[in-house]
Each structure stands twice: as C-alpha cells, then as structure tokens.
Amino acid sequence: MSVAHIDLNADLGEGFGRWQLGSDEAVLQLVSSANVACGFHAGDPSTMRSVLSLAVQRGVSTGAHVGYPDLAGFGRRYMDVEPAVLTDGILYQVGAASALATAVGGAITYVKPHGALYHAIVTDPRQAAAVVSALQGLGGDLPLVTQTGSVVADLCRAAGIAVVTEAFVDRAYLPDGRLVPRGQAGAVIHDRQLAARRAVRLVTEGTVVAIDGTVIAVAAQTLCTHGDTPDAAGLLAQVRTALQERDIEVQAFA
Amino acid sequence: MSVAHIDLNADLGEGFGRWQLGSDEAVLQLVSSANVACGFHAGDPSTMRSVLSLAVQRGVSTGAHVGYPDLAGFGRRYMDVEPAVLTDGILYQVGAASALATAVGGAITYVKPHGALYHAIVTDPRQAAAVVSALQGLGGDLPLVTQTGSVVADLCRAAGIAVVTEAFVDRAYLPDGRLVPRGQAGAVIHDRQLAARRAVRLVTEGTVVAIDGTVIAVAAQTLCTHGDTPDAAGLLAQVRTALQERDIEVQAFA
Amino acid sequence: MSVAHIDLNADLGEGFGRWQLGSDEAVLQLVSSANVACGFHAGDPSTMRSVLSLAVQRGVSTGAHVGYPDLAGFGRRYMDVEPAVLTDGILYQVGAASALATAVGGAITYVKPHGALYHAIVTDPRQAAAVVSALQGLGGDLPLVTQTGSVVADLCRAAGIAVVTEAFVDRAYLPDGRLVPRGQAGAVIHDRQLAARRAVRLVTEGTVVAIDGTVIAVAAQTLCTHGDTPDAAGLLAQVRTALQERDIEVQAFA
Amino acid sequence: MSVAHIDLNADLGEGFGRWQLGSDEAVLQLVSSANVACGFHAGDPSTMRSVLSLAVQRGVSTGAHVGYPDLAGFGRRYMDVEPAVLTDGILYQVGAASALATAVGGAITYVKPHGALYHAIVTDPRQAAAVVSALQGLGGDLPLVTQTGSVVADLCRAAGIAVVTEAFVDRAYLPDGRLVPRGQAGAVIHDRQLAARRAVRLVTEGTVVAIDGTVIAVAAQTLCTHGDTPDAAGLLAQVRTALQERDIEVQAFA
C-alpha cells in the first residue's frame, strides 16, 4: 500500500552580506527541500555555505534558486535578458552553488528559477528555452521545479529533462491557474489555517480554490511557501502538522 | 633524454558585458594555459563561456582566475576580506567556472588568484590560509599557481595541495624577488625582445635580472604574460618564438 | 536673417573602471553636447569626472545620460522597474553627475535617458511618467532629450518640462518613425557619407529616409551619433564637415 | 546663560532593495542628525528618499554617509582605493544624496564617512586627503564629522573645512582614544543605562571610561549611536532621557 507523501520547499539563503531575510534555521526544520539563492538576486557565497551546511545537517535537499542578475530588485523585476546570456548566467549560478554544496558535504539536486524569471518562463518560449539549455549544459540530470502547464515544462519534457510540478500554499491563484500578481490585494496568504487547508487539499484532491472561488486542478509534487514572510516558519509548521494529521509524509522529491 | 618545456599562461576573459579587454582569440593561439576571470573582478558568464570554449577548441588548459569582489577596481585593490568570506568567494568562483567549462566540454584544472589577492597571499597568512581552505573544499586536487617563496605556497604544501610556481615575463622584479608594484616606473615590460630574453633565461637558467641589475633565482613551472596590454599577443609571439629556437616546448602543466 | 544651426550629441564616458569604450577625447572635439553616463549602465565616478572635465575645457554642454541599473547589460535590456524606484534612480544619477560637474567647473544642463530606458519611455506611460517625475523633483528646469512623438515628450510638455527633440544619424528608421532595433540587419549605419547626408537632410528638410525607402518627417533640435562605435569620431567628423559646407552651425541647445 | 546642548546622530537608511536594517522611523524620533547611506555600502535611491523625507518631516538634519563601494561587505572592509578615485566616489555619493534631499524639500548639511573609510582616515593621510579634496570639490561648506585627533580633522582645518567632533555612546574605547575594533569582546555596548551614563559624562565632563578603566578626554559636538543594532531605538531613548534629566538639549549641529 502506498503512503501519500509530498515535498515542501521554501526559498532560503535570501540574505546578502550584512542583510538577513527570513529565518533559515527555523524553516529548515520544516521543509524537505531548500531553494538556495545563488548570488544574482540574493545570497552571497557565505550565506549560501551557511544555509547549505544547515540543510545537509538536517537532511534537507538543496536546489539552486537561480534568478536574474538584479540584487537591487531582488530578482522580482522582469529583465529582457538575451537567451544565450540567460543560459550562461544559470550555468554560473548552479556551478557556484554546487561547489559550495560539495564543500559542506552536500549536492545541488534540482534547479528552481526565482521571482520574475520563474514567471517569465511560464509563458515566454525564448527565456524558457534558455533555461532548458542551461539544464542540458549541466548534463541533463537535474530536474526543474516549475508550475503545471508552463511553457518551460513542455520544453523540458521534449528535451528529456525531468520536471517537478509545484503549487503555492501561500499565494492566491487566478481562475486560469496563474498566480495573483504580487501587489494585488490577496496575492499573498498569511492565514496559517487557510494555508494548511490548501496544502491538504492540494495533496489529497489536486485542487485549489482560486481567488474568485473557482476550484481549479493543480498538479503538484512539491508545495512552496515563501521564506521571506515574517511568519514563514509558523505558517509552515501549521501546514506540516495538517499534512501529518492526514498521514501525508513530508519527503523530498530529489 | 628529457626535452625542456615550459607552460605559458595569460589572463583571459577579462571583459565584462559590453566591455572587452585584450585579444582572447589571438592570445589563445600562443599560450598553453588560460586563466579565466570568474566574474568577481572581471568576466561575466557569457564572456567566460566564450573564452572557455575557444580554449577547449585550441587544446589550451583552463584555470579559474579568482579575485576580490571588485569590478570597479578590477581586483587590483587590496580588500580586507574576512578569511571565511574569502574562502567561500573562491569556492563560488571556481564552481561557476567549472560549470561553464563542463558545458563546453572542458574543465577547470587549476586555480590562480588575481591582482591584489595574488599579491596579498604572498605575505598575508590569514588570506593565504583562506585560499588553501578553498582548495581543500574543492577536493584538494586543483593545483595553485603562485610565485616562489610565497606564504600560500608553503601553506599549500603543508596541506597537500600542489603548487605551480610562476614567473612574470612582462613584469620587473625587485632584488628580493617581489614584483615592482604597478604604477612605478618600469613595472611593466613592453619590449618584446627583452621579454623573450627573460623567458629563455627563466627556463634555461632559472634566473631573472631584477630592476637594479641583480641576478636573482626564480623557479618557474609557468611563465605569465598579461593579456590586457595592447601588444599582449605580439609580445607572447616573440616569447614563444624565442623558446622554440632554444627547443623549449610550450606545454601545459595541468 | 537667422542662421541654420543644430546640436550634435554623443554618448560619452561609457567606460567603467579598467574598461574603456569609445574615444571620448576625439568625440569631444566634434560634438556640442556630451551625454555623460552616470554609473548605472556605464560610467564610474572617475570616468565621469574625466569626461566632464574635458567637456568643460572644450566648451561642450554636458547632460546626464541616465539608465537602468544594469552594468552587465549596459542598460540595453528592458527592466520592469517600478515607477517610483525609477524616479529615485534618475534623481540619484543626475545628482551624482551634477556634483562631479560642479567640482570641475561645469554643470549638468539636460537629461537624456539611455538605451532600453530611452526606448521604453517612447511608448510606456508608467515609466515615462516616472522620468517626468524625476525632472520635476530636480526643479523642472532641465530639458529632456527624446525623439519626436514619444509619450514622454507629451508628458513633459503637460508638466511644463522643456523637450529637446532628437534624431539619429547612425541608426536606421522604420517607416513609423521608430528605430530599427539593434541586432536587426541595417540597424546601425556605419557609412560616413550616408550619415553625413542624413544629417544635412534632417536639418534642411526635417526628414529621413526609412529602411524601406519611405521618406518620413523627423523634427530634431539635436542629432545623435553613438560614441561606442569604432569609427565614431570619423563618422562625426564627416557629419560636421557636411553641415559646415551647408553653413549649418553646430551649437549646443542648452 | 548658555544652555548645554549636544547633537545625537545615527546611521540610517541602511537597507538595500528588499533588505531592511534598523528602524529608521523609530530612530528618527530620537536623533537630531541622520547619517544617510548613499548607495555604495548600503542604501538605494528609494531607501534614501524615504529616510530623507521622514527626516525632513521630523526636522532632523541629514548628512551624507559616504563609504567604500562594497555592498557585500557593508563598507566595513578596508579597501585600498586610489585617492583620486576615492574623492570622485565621495563627490558622486554626496551629489546623489543632495538631489534626493532637494526633491523632498531637504538638504545635505554635512558629510560623515562610514565604517572602514571612517576608520582609515583617522590615520591614513592619503585617503584622508582624498576626503578633504572631495569636500573642497563640493564647495567647502559642508562640515565633516570625525573623531577628535584624526588625521582627517587636521587636514580639514588646514583646508578651511569645518570639523564636527564625534564620540561613540555604544562603542568601547581603547585607552589611546581609538575604538575597540568590532569583533573583539566588549566592542559594542548594548546596555542602555551604561550608554546613557556615557552620553551624560561625554557632555558634562568631556570624558569616557576606556575598556581598561582609564578615563580619557574625548571632545564631542555630536554623539553617535548605531542604527543597525536591534535595540537602537531603545538605547537612544534612554540616552535622550538621561540628557534631558540633566537639562542637556538635543540639537543638531548643522
């Protein structure tokens, strides 16, 4: 008899130099996969090493959270980066993270684009192809985390790159399956109980209630919560408890 | 009967974005080892890929040319970087370069510090130990290029890290074996014939004439010329010809 | 009897640290207005001071050439910068340039957006309004250089900000008055004679021949040539000679 | 009869993009002078505008807190910046801050170097002269905040630049008048009561108890507390209360 299970991922290592963001240690107690910022939108080498080292100690999988080269904008501003340049920037970030992971006895086991890049490759075939090209340049073995129905998911599959589908526990959905953009009312979900109910529903039914009340199908092998919200750890703990009450095991996909 | 041989290395990939520096293609016809800037003091991911790809095509060995995080100063300004932070920054740079090298069918086979970092670790035990720590974190297999008698060379040997000793064909020496600092008269040698004579002397006699006329012993497994001088390729060609006339083979150390 | 006159402007100070671009000294002999990069897309404080100082010596007007914060992309990649953030970034750049100009006995007398920002505000009302807001924050006295028919020109006029209309001598036009995008065949004009004929035609007839042969009306108080092309000075010299042969005086607008 | 008074200054606007640091609003209720980070070691244009605007509303004086170009190191790492380059970087930062201050109805009324630059110019005559040169380039009217006995204070006075002497309420002193370096035990004072007693003593007696118990003379026209400590506002409130109990008025020097 198979046991239900799901991966929980969060964005970590999002400080830079003197600046810290989120509670990496607390969140690492609760997730099974840590998306580690790689220095382009957040994260510096020592912050990366620190979170990678903590993740190894906790047995948490680590992925490269790759972004646009935009510290000032935290990678949340679309940039019209030429595809070849984007590919090379992703190779650079994943390579950097891999060296630091190796140095602390770990490994980068997946790639997840961040922020505006994450959203761009849901629909933009040029930047999506650039990401796939980077994954091929890395040997083709690292899976990509993206949302269901994205252009990049199709391109990955065509190229033989594994895709891990993701749903967002703390972000509201539009009825067409896209996220409500940041800055719009209700875009980010702060209610722990609501987040927990959504997580359970995603795993047990594969659905989410969109912002207009529509129930939509959302396939997900991993659930994302954001590490940079003040209550990140509290919300995650509630999600984790709710999943355990339903005998859903939290387990890394990679 | 053994044949005399020597490695010729040069700093390459020193552009950044729109800005180019030196003639990577011309210099790659002449050297056996290319020190590839890794994005901290110069070099961006696409510039790195480009020079790595050309080097692979030419059969030239490629090393990670790691520096302080200082694009504005081209890595030529001393920075009082905390050792642990320096270690992590070197891991980051070498990892990034390795991923790009792998993507073009090559590999990073050595590490050479750049500019102010290169000079700092000749004498500063804290930063030197940080560089050794990075090499250990990378697995301990990559040799370090440094000048004879440096603190970092001693620390490498104590740690079981291979050292490749280097002499400078186009930089003047002080009688104590250090380089004449940039900015001082005569620090950089532009005369092709003189550079060529110095190269031959370094290989055949293991000596160099210092700026005050003293003949000093300088052990060297590789000879460096700088890629960012206007006549870099012309000077290198003369050096190479002079070596060949003495039946000294140009051959990568790694 | 009025004498025909026109301003010639070029982008200058586009180096960064160790990297140089274009021939600032040569171009400053030929233009009446110098667009000085302000450190966001190119230019560092010392490069800025150097070109500002040379411009003052030559009696050339100096404007702040403001761009997106993107050194790696040379400000040529569209960035979805929030309007308030864009406004503040322009204030920052103009203020920085003004202090350096004052230190060398000059002044910033106009603002010209660079690259992708220049083009964005031709059509994007949000970013255009942000630029106008910056000009208001600067006191409202500095004119903006932009092309005829741009959204930002309309917004400037509505806000009481002076507009200086600009045409491009070395860039091809589409029949609708926009520039042929960089990267497309024929986008950049390298032929000195052709550039010179276009300059004369722009001043005497107010028209330009678009890439498809259509003759279009282009009002221009200043003509732009790019400083980062290898033959920038040669092309400009030809333009200047052709204008003088028609008794058209080269004279700064500000 | 003269009333005793003193200025209280704190470093503010030390966030960058997504990252915040300290409680600018709370601290602005308590100080008379705000040192505003200018984008080189911390601070981005919008963060700068925000804190400048709040300061204007509160009637708090604003100075340019200028640093080395080192976001990753928060300006706390010594950099061997060439004097001319340092001068230009300071002009750039002060100019940028002035434009933003003007846009919100304020003005930059003094300059205070930050972090490693602050400490370097206490003893290094080359970098100190570079700072003085920047102040001259700005017109010579802005005073410099520095500690008593610094090389830069002597150079300022020789050049006719006003000096505002500063003491640190929350940093321990060595018996020779220098600060106990960060990272050493006891370097930063977190005890509110102790800080308050030190503040009163500095104003009423002009002395401070060094870390070894020695009482040393420290002249101070302004007292600094750091804005990036968790209890910055709490400590400052205690200092302010203690001063008021002694009828010492808190009042900006500029």
mmCIF file of C-alpha atoms in Angstrom, chain B residues 80-215:
data_model
loop_
_atom_site.group_PDB
_atom_site.id
_atom_site.type_symbol
_atom_site.label_atom_id
_atom_site.label_comp_id
_atom_site.label_asym_id
_atom_site.label_seq_id
_atom_site.Cartn_x
_atom_site.Cartn_y
_atom_site.Cartn_z
ATOM 1 C CA ASP B 80 40.464 43.314 3.939
ATOM 2 C CA VAL B 81 38.114 40.392 3.331
ATOM 3 C CA GLU B 82 37.456 38.107 6.293
ATOM 4 C CA PRO B 83 39.133 34.742 5.631
ATOM 5 C CA ALA B 84 35.953 32.643 5.790
ATOM 6 C CA VAL B 85 34.263 35.015 3.355
ATOM 7 C CA LEU B 86 37.255 34.853 1.048
ATOM 8 C CA THR B 87 37.216 31.056 1.099
ATOM 9 C CA ASP B 88 33.545 30.957 0.186
ATOM 10 C CA GLY B 89 34.021 33.500 -2.587
ATOM 11 C CA ILE B 90 36.744 31.378 -4.149
ATOM 12 C CA LEU B 91 34.624 28.237 -3.960
ATOM 13 C CA TYR B 92 31.840 30.211 -5.631
ATOM 14 C CA GLN B 93 34.030 31.448 -8.473
ATOM 15 C CA VAL B 94 35.681 28.101 -9.166
ATOM 16 C CA GLY B 95 32.323 26.332 -9.096
ATOM 17 C CA ALA B 96 30.821 28.814 -11.523
ATOM 18 C CA ALA B 97 33.767 28.474 -13.894
ATOM 19 C CA SER B 98 33.651 24.685 -13.653
ATOM 20 C CA ALA B 99 30.010 24.540 -14.690
ATOM 21 C CA LEU B 100 30.662 26.715 -17.724
ATOM 22 C CA ALA B 101 33.793 24.739 -18.604
ATOM 23 C CA THR B 102 31.892 21.469 -18.384
ATOM 24 C CA ALA B 103 29.129 22.850 -20.580
ATOM 25 C CA VAL B 104 31.635 23.473 -23.377
ATOM 26 C CA GLY B 105 33.437 20.148 -22.956
ATOM 27 C CA GLY B 106 36.308 21.433 -20.859
ATOM 28 C CA ALA B 107 37.337 21.539 -17.227
ATOM 29 C CA ILE B 108 38.966 23.841 -14.731
ATOM 30 C CA THR B 109 42.337 22.261 -13.969
ATOM 31 C CA TYR B 110 43.970 24.827 -11.721
ATOM 32 C CA VAL B 111 43.368 27.960 -9.654
ATOM 33 C CA LYS B 112 45.269 31.213 -9.942
ATOM 34 C CA PRO B 113 44.458 34.203 -7.750
ATOM 35 C CA HIS B 114 44.291 37.572 -9.497
ATOM 36 C CA GLY B 115 45.674 41.011 -8.862
ATOM 37 C CA ALA B 116 45.634 42.271 -5.299
ATOM 38 C CA LEU B 117 44.610 38.861 -3.971
ATOM 39 C CA TYR B 118 47.547 37.239 -5.753
ATOM 40 C CA HIS B 119 49.899 39.640 -4.061
ATOM 41 C CA ALA B 120 48.216 39.575 -0.650
ATOM 42 C CA ILE B 121 48.671 35.843 -0.213
ATOM 43 C CA VAL B 122 52.370 36.064 -0.944
ATOM 44 C CA THR B 123 52.748 37.570 2.515
ATOM 45 C CA ASP B 124 49.423 37.547 4.429
ATOM 46 C CA PRO B 125 48.985 34.230 6.257
ATOM 47 C CA ARG B 126 45.279 34.794 7.002
ATOM 48 C CA GLN B 127 44.173 35.352 3.432
ATOM 49 C CA ALA B 128 46.643 32.710 2.220
ATOM 50 C CA ALA B 129 45.098 30.157 4.580
ATOM 51 C CA ALA B 130 41.672 31.124 3.282
ATOM 52 C CA VAL B 131 42.747 30.318 -0.273
ATOM 53 C CA VAL B 132 44.149 26.955 0.842
ATOM 54 C CA SER B 133 40.906 26.251 2.649
ATOM 55 C CA ALA B 134 39.003 26.870 -0.582
ATOM 56 C CA LEU B 135 41.269 24.468 -2.474
ATOM 57 C CA GLN B 136 40.614 21.860 0.192
ATOM 58 C CA GLY B 137 36.885 22.483 -0.072
ATOM 59 C CA LEU B 138 37.174 21.831 -3.804
ATOM 60 C CA GLY B 139 38.584 18.382 -3.041
ATOM 61 C CA GLY B 140 42.278 19.189 -2.880
ATOM 62 C CA ASP B 141 43.067 18.126 -6.457
ATOM 63 C CA LEU B 142 43.430 21.503 -8.183
ATOM 64 C CA PRO B 143 46.946 22.979 -8.077
ATOM 65 C CA LEU B 144 47.517 26.618 -7.186
ATOM 66 C CA VAL B 145 49.603 28.931 -9.329
ATOM 67 C CA THR B 146 51.700 31.317 -7.228
ATOM 68 C CA GLN B 147 55.174 32.744 -7.130
ATOM 69 C CA THR B 148 58.111 31.007 -5.445
ATOM 70 C CA GLY B 149 58.577 31.732 -1.781
ATOM 71 C CA SER B 150 55.039 32.850 -1.110
ATOM 72 C CA VAL B 151 53.313 32.139 2.167
ATOM 73 C CA VAL B 152 50.481 30.496 0.276
ATOM 74 C CA ALA B 153 52.908 28.078 -1.400
ATOM 75 C CA ASP B 154 54.149 26.915 1.993
ATOM 76 C CA LEU B 155 50.606 26.523 3.305
ATOM 77 C CA CYS B 156 49.567 24.581 0.200
ATOM 78 C CA ARG B 157 52.441 22.144 0.539
ATOM 79 C CA ALA B 158 51.656 21.628 4.214
ATOM 80 C CA ALA B 159 48.063 20.841 3.229
ATOM 81 C CA GLY B 160 48.998 18.512 0.396
ATOM 82 C CA ILE B 161 47.867 20.921 -2.318
ATOM 83 C CA ALA B 162 50.079 21.010 -5.401
ATOM 84 C CA VAL B 163 51.803 24.307 -6.199
ATOM 85 C CA VAL B 164 52.787 25.501 -9.655
ATOM 86 C CA THR B 165 55.465 28.195 -9.426
ATOM 87 C CA GLU B 166 55.212 31.132 -11.720
ATOM 88 C CA ALA B 167 57.463 33.874 -13.029
ATOM 89 C CA PHE B 168 56.466 37.034 -14.868
ATOM 90 C CA VAL B 169 57.921 37.735 -18.250
ATOM 91 C CA ASP B 170 56.450 41.220 -18.568
ATOM 92 C CA ARG B 171 56.807 42.500 -15.009
ATOM 93 C CA ALA B 172 60.003 43.836 -13.429
ATOM 94 C CA TYR B 173 61.345 42.283 -10.222
ATOM 95 C CA LEU B 174 62.726 43.823 -7.088
ATOM 96 C CA PRO B 175 66.002 42.312 -5.850
ATOM 97 C CA ASP B 176 64.085 40.494 -3.092
ATOM 98 C CA GLY B 177 62.026 38.567 -5.628
ATOM 99 C CA ARG B 178 58.828 40.580 -5.362
ATOM 100 C CA LEU B 179 57.368 42.385 -8.351
ATOM 101 C CA VAL B 180 57.883 46.102 -8.839
ATOM 102 C CA PRO B 181 54.428 47.476 -7.957
ATOM 103 C CA ARG B 182 52.194 48.656 -10.814
ATOM 104 C CA GLY B 183 52.367 52.398 -11.166
ATOM 105 C CA GLN B 184 56.109 52.559 -10.510
ATOM 106 C CA ALA B 185 58.367 53.351 -13.440
ATOM 107 C CA GLY B 186 59.482 50.238 -15.273
ATOM 108 C CA ALA B 187 56.984 47.956 -13.521
ATOM 109 C CA VAL B 188 55.573 46.609 -16.777
ATOM 110 C CA ILE B 189 57.854 45.417 -19.558
ATOM 111 C CA HIS B 190 56.611 46.262 -23.038
ATOM 112 C CA ASP B 191 59.748 45.407 -25.019
ATOM 113 C CA ARG B 192 59.118 42.157 -26.916
ATOM 114 C CA GLN B 193 62.777 41.270 -27.298
ATOM 115 C CA LEU B 194 63.502 41.860 -23.642
ATOM 116 C CA ALA B 195 60.515 39.770 -22.615
ATOM 117 C CA ALA B 196 61.658 36.973 -24.893
ATOM 118 C CA ARG B 197 65.186 37.018 -23.476
ATOM 119 C CA ARG B 198 63.797 36.958 -19.947
ATOM 120 C CA ALA B 199 61.605 33.975 -20.789
ATOM 121 C CA VAL B 200 64.519 31.966 -22.186
ATOM 122 C CA ARG B 201 66.695 32.861 -19.215
ATOM 123 C CA LEU B 202 63.981 31.838 -16.765
ATOM 124 C CA VAL B 203 63.683 28.415 -18.381
ATOM 125 C CA THR B 204 67.328 27.709 -19.068
ATOM 126 C CA GLU B 205 68.931 29.300 -16.016
ATOM 127 C CA GLY B 206 66.112 29.798 -13.558
ATOM 128 C CA THR B 207 67.079 33.420 -13.050
ATOM 129 C CA VAL B 208 65.831 36.911 -13.799
ATOM 130 C CA VAL B 209 67.599 40.267 -13.795
ATOM 131 C CA ALA B 210 65.947 42.480 -11.182
ATOM 132 C CA ILE B 211 65.271 46.172 -11.774
ATOM 133 C CA ASP B 212 68.546 47.117 -10.043
ATOM 134 C CA GLY B 213 70.616 44.697 -12.138
ATOM 135 C CA THR B 214 70.863 41.953 -9.511
ATOM 136 C CA VAL B 215 70.511 38.454 -10.884
#
